[in-house]
């Protein structure tokens, strides 16, 4: 029955994440961006919250709470409120862990999930995007060819988070180029596999705190049992949907942050003898920020709600991301505008949110809820 | 738990409203758009039926409890789906059929909402089932409804009303009018009260029917009150002038329920246009796919998909505002958010649908152009786009109406 209230447990998670965001993520965001790296101790602090192992069953060493895309959405938004790059980095282990949890074989779960329940931050990654203008997540060019007892993976991936540190990769590849999503599967590759080459971090306009690498697979051979889900395979569309929903949740976080920052600034900034927020030209931009942030949030919720009910949310996730891409750019752009010249200065975070937010439209497979 | 499932009762309301919209509204949509100002007699039975099945009913004990809850918001342990959610779900479906005809449904108007909300049992007995319209706007008083100049003066056992009201929806065909008037100009907003005036009272004259862009199936009347006498107990609520603006705030509070309604109407109308546009384009060979990168979409496909996303957002914002209202949470901000978003997007979507369909969209042989004209009103009445933005901005800034004019 219609309800906009998170559960009690979800509220506790939100509260915990909010504190972490305020104490750790936001204060370190600018330094991480400028230094192009996130110190290990920040990742460790996030790991200590136990939010990744939370939904891993106890038999694999986790806490055994219910796996919920909705909880993931609530978390992702609040973390991205602090900083999107740090949020993506801290949640990056889930890129591997959640698909295995949901769609892995029993052997795969046993072998891999336990690795995410240890003490230290577990670097693992997902290689989904590919470096070309015409990249489309429904038309993956990286190929997986079966040859007797092995799959041979071939292709180029880009924007692979922490590829240099990751022990485990989930690589998205196509067995049938013409079949789109239906012909696309996920394959588990471990660090150091032959034919796996990891390049220096790529350079992007935003998200600089998060190391993103190009990964080349040149006839990388993996055993048959390394296909996610084994002979049954996995539902790649589901991975894509969860990734889209995650981006929408983060978009809501960025826009909410922009709104709050711009609201505070506009109230304090006095020109012509009164706060600039007293002018409709400014105030109406702020109003739109509030309206669109809520819209994005609920679109993410709706899609996550369907996902949690095991219903197809392809349409909802896709439309939500389309929406979030458009409006995040608009809102963060207006955020800079409210601050005027100051918005353009790197002392204020809005220009960073503007750059990060620009990625919402393009990025797939960098987070999963 | 966050949930978007409509309870069975609401699904039934939705289905019922949809059938009525499809079978009773759509076939006569064009007829009454052309026959401006003519009462669509065909829908009278529907209005009566709806008044019975989903009508407000007299404010009884339940509403008193609700008042208490509003004063002292309890921590929500049980979340309910109530009258506002029911209204917005029904309204979206009805407006999908025809928002002009929807406004012409006897007994379903704003006047009835006001009577249901604040009448005494005795008043409800007298007016509850009457076809009621609402008269707020005046020639010199639009968005600034605190500035109205129609007066009500107590003379013995009667109120005497004087003034001119405009833009009274269904003002000609209704049986009673709920009139906003001031009992004491010097008291400002606090002096504004609402009165039920029966149409057959001497001194009440319908002077003009507006010719409008859309929603032509409903009449929009100017009404003049000249020494119009009504019984003393035709006043809705207390005649006392309370502290500064308390009374007026109460009046404004009805907007928290009606704005999500208007938002839902805009959503329904826009949905009609979007569905028709998509179906028509599909017949022409367009395929709409969910999942491709933007560079793989053509302009028409991308625009249509984006509008579908907008429509989903509109509905969710509306549900949230209504749900909060039903759960006795203050929802002025959320009501205005829904109205701001839906008002403007409804207009935009219907306009874009006309454009996407080219000559079919512009043609009066189809209904898209009508929906475009109809939908525009939703960005105007119950507070224009700009008023909603002011409400939203003041809320998030914590500014008064003096700090943000």
Tab-separated table of C-alpha atoms in Angstrom, chain A residues 1-7 10-11 70 74 133-139 237 240 244 259 263 266-267 274-275 277-280 283-284 286-288 290-292 294-295 297-299 301-303 305 309 311 314-316 318-320 322-327 361 364, chain B residues 1-7 10 75-76 79-81 85 278 289-297 302 305-306 308-310 312-313 315-317 319-321 323 329 333-334 336-337 340-341 344-345 385-390 392-393 396-399 402-405:
chain	number	residue	atom	x	y	z
A	1	UNK	CA	0.000	0.000	0.000
A	2	UNK	CA	1.242	3.466	-0.963
A	3	UNK	CA	3.833	4.619	1.521
A	4	UNK	CA	6.752	7.030	1.376
A	5	UNK	CA	8.288	6.021	4.695
A	6	UNK	CA	11.513	4.030	4.818
A	7	UNK	CA	11.508	1.142	7.284
A	10	UNK	CA	16.453	1.746	6.647
A	11	UNK	CA	16.165	4.838	8.778
A	70	UNK	CA	15.772	0.239	-1.937
A	74	UNK	CA	18.781	5.351	0.173
A	133	UNK	CA	31.686	7.278	-28.803
A	134	UNK	CA	28.968	4.883	-29.852
A	135	UNK	CA	29.086	2.818	-26.654
A	136	UNK	CA	25.701	1.433	-25.736
A	137	UNK	CA	25.333	-0.880	-22.738
A	138	UNK	CA	22.860	-2.961	-24.702
A	139	UNK	CA	25.379	-3.491	-27.493
A	237	UNK	CA	19.573	-6.642	-17.859
A	240	UNK	CA	22.167	-2.847	-15.936
A	244	UNK	CA	20.978	2.754	-13.662
A	259	UNK	CA	20.110	22.799	-3.527
A	263	UNK	CA	19.988	27.912	-0.550
A	266	UNK	CA	21.612	32.792	-1.418
A	267	UNK	CA	20.384	33.549	2.089
A	274	UNK	CA	19.018	42.248	0.773
A	275	UNK	CA	19.816	38.549	0.432
A	277	UNK	CA	17.363	34.769	-2.228
A	278	UNK	CA	14.776	37.528	-1.857
A	279	UNK	CA	14.806	37.894	-5.632
A	280	UNK	CA	12.492	35.643	-7.568
A	283	UNK	CA	14.458	31.889	-5.544
A	284	UNK	CA	12.717	30.199	-8.464
A	286	UNK	CA	16.128	27.125	-5.905
A	287	UNK	CA	12.495	26.007	-6.027
A	288	UNK	CA	13.189	24.021	-9.182
A	290	UNK	CA	13.816	21.148	-4.728
A	291	UNK	CA	11.173	19.966	-7.175
A	292	UNK	CA	13.519	18.025	-9.435
A	294	UNK	CA	12.347	15.007	-5.188
A	295	UNK	CA	11.297	13.816	-8.630
A	297	UNK	CA	14.514	10.471	-5.745
A	298	UNK	CA	11.051	9.021	-6.238
A	299	UNK	CA	11.884	7.742	-9.710
A	301	UNK	CA	12.545	4.583	-5.385
A	302	UNK	CA	9.912	3.375	-7.790
A	303	UNK	CA	12.398	1.401	-9.866
A	305	UNK	CA	10.745	-1.003	-5.350
A	309	UNK	CA	9.691	-7.316	-5.771
A	311	UNK	CA	9.567	-7.431	-11.112
A	314	UNK	CA	13.900	-2.068	-17.172
A	315	UNK	CA	11.570	0.671	-18.316
A	316	UNK	CA	11.456	2.483	-14.967
A	318	UNK	CA	15.914	3.526	-17.940
A	319	UNK	CA	13.445	6.401	-17.855
A	320	UNK	CA	14.636	7.443	-14.418
A	322	UNK	CA	17.195	9.564	-18.734
A	323	UNK	CA	15.447	12.013	-16.425
A	324	UNK	CA	18.249	12.225	-13.905
A	325	UNK	CA	20.840	12.862	-16.607
A	326	UNK	CA	18.946	15.832	-17.987
A	327	UNK	CA	18.002	17.430	-14.715
A	361	UNK	CA	23.980	10.786	-18.292
A	364	UNK	CA	26.678	2.860	-16.661
B	1	UNK	CA	8.105	0.601	4.130
B	2	UNK	CA	8.347	2.485	0.876
B	3	UNK	CA	5.652	1.099	-1.352
B	4	UNK	CA	3.933	2.196	-4.541
B	5	UNK	CA	1.204	-0.414	-4.658
B	6	UNK	CA	-2.315	0.989	-4.668
B	7	UNK	CA	-4.555	-0.782	-2.152
B	10	UNK	CA	-7.973	2.428	-4.814
B	75	UNK	CA	4.793	9.892	14.927
B	76	UNK	CA	3.529	7.886	12.016
B	79	UNK	CA	0.374	4.929	7.450
B	80	UNK	CA	-2.988	5.223	5.821
B	81	UNK	CA	-4.387	5.806	2.377
B	85	UNK	CA	-5.032	9.726	-2.357
B	278	UNK	CA	2.765	7.186	-28.908
B	289	UNK	CA	12.720	1.112	-26.877
B	290	UNK	CA	13.734	1.335	-23.262
B	291	UNK	CA	17.436	0.888	-22.847
B	292	UNK	CA	19.416	2.414	-25.660
B	293	UNK	CA	22.072	5.062	-25.345
B	294	UNK	CA	21.022	8.500	-26.417
B	295	UNK	CA	23.016	8.417	-29.617
B	296	UNK	CA	20.952	5.438	-30.691
B	297	UNK	CA	17.682	7.315	-30.247
B	302	UNK	CA	14.134	10.547	-27.167
B	305	UNK	CA	10.667	8.695	-23.702
B	306	UNK	CA	11.661	11.766	-21.740
B	308	UNK	CA	7.152	9.340	-20.211
B	309	UNK	CA	9.746	9.865	-17.521
B	310	UNK	CA	8.258	13.283	-16.765
B	312	UNK	CA	6.049	9.191	-14.002
B	313	UNK	CA	7.728	11.929	-11.960
B	315	UNK	CA	2.507	11.142	-10.663
B	316	UNK	CA	4.974	10.253	-7.926
B	317	UNK	CA	5.214	13.856	-6.694
B	319	UNK	CA	1.054	10.745	-4.726
B	320	UNK	CA	3.585	11.905	-2.167
B	321	UNK	CA	1.721	15.158	-1.490
B	323	UNK	CA	-0.218	10.608	0.947
B	329	UNK	CA	1.566	15.629	7.855
B	333	UNK	CA	5.459	22.468	0.339
B	334	UNK	CA	4.817	19.088	-1.222
B	336	UNK	CA	2.982	23.097	-4.263
B	337	UNK	CA	5.839	20.976	-5.583
B	340	UNK	CA	4.317	23.356	-9.931
B	341	UNK	CA	5.748	20.303	-11.637
B	344	UNK	CA	4.010	23.227	-16.214
B	345	UNK	CA	4.866	19.754	-17.472
B	385	UNK	CA	3.094	28.254	-11.570
B	386	UNK	CA	4.737	31.333	-10.134
B	387	UNK	CA	2.719	31.209	-6.927
B	388	UNK	CA	3.700	27.560	-6.460
B	389	UNK	CA	7.332	28.449	-6.972
B	390	UNK	CA	7.022	31.191	-4.380
B	392	UNK	CA	8.251	26.178	-2.593
B	393	UNK	CA	11.039	28.756	-2.407
B	396	UNK	CA	13.045	25.801	1.550
B	397	UNK	CA	14.480	29.209	2.395
B	398	UNK	CA	12.459	29.607	5.559
B	399	UNK	CA	11.418	33.016	4.254
B	402	UNK	CA	7.781	39.717	3.170
B	403	UNK	CA	11.263	38.297	2.712
B	404	UNK	CA	10.421	36.801	-0.646
B	405	UNK	CA	7.762	38.755	-2.473
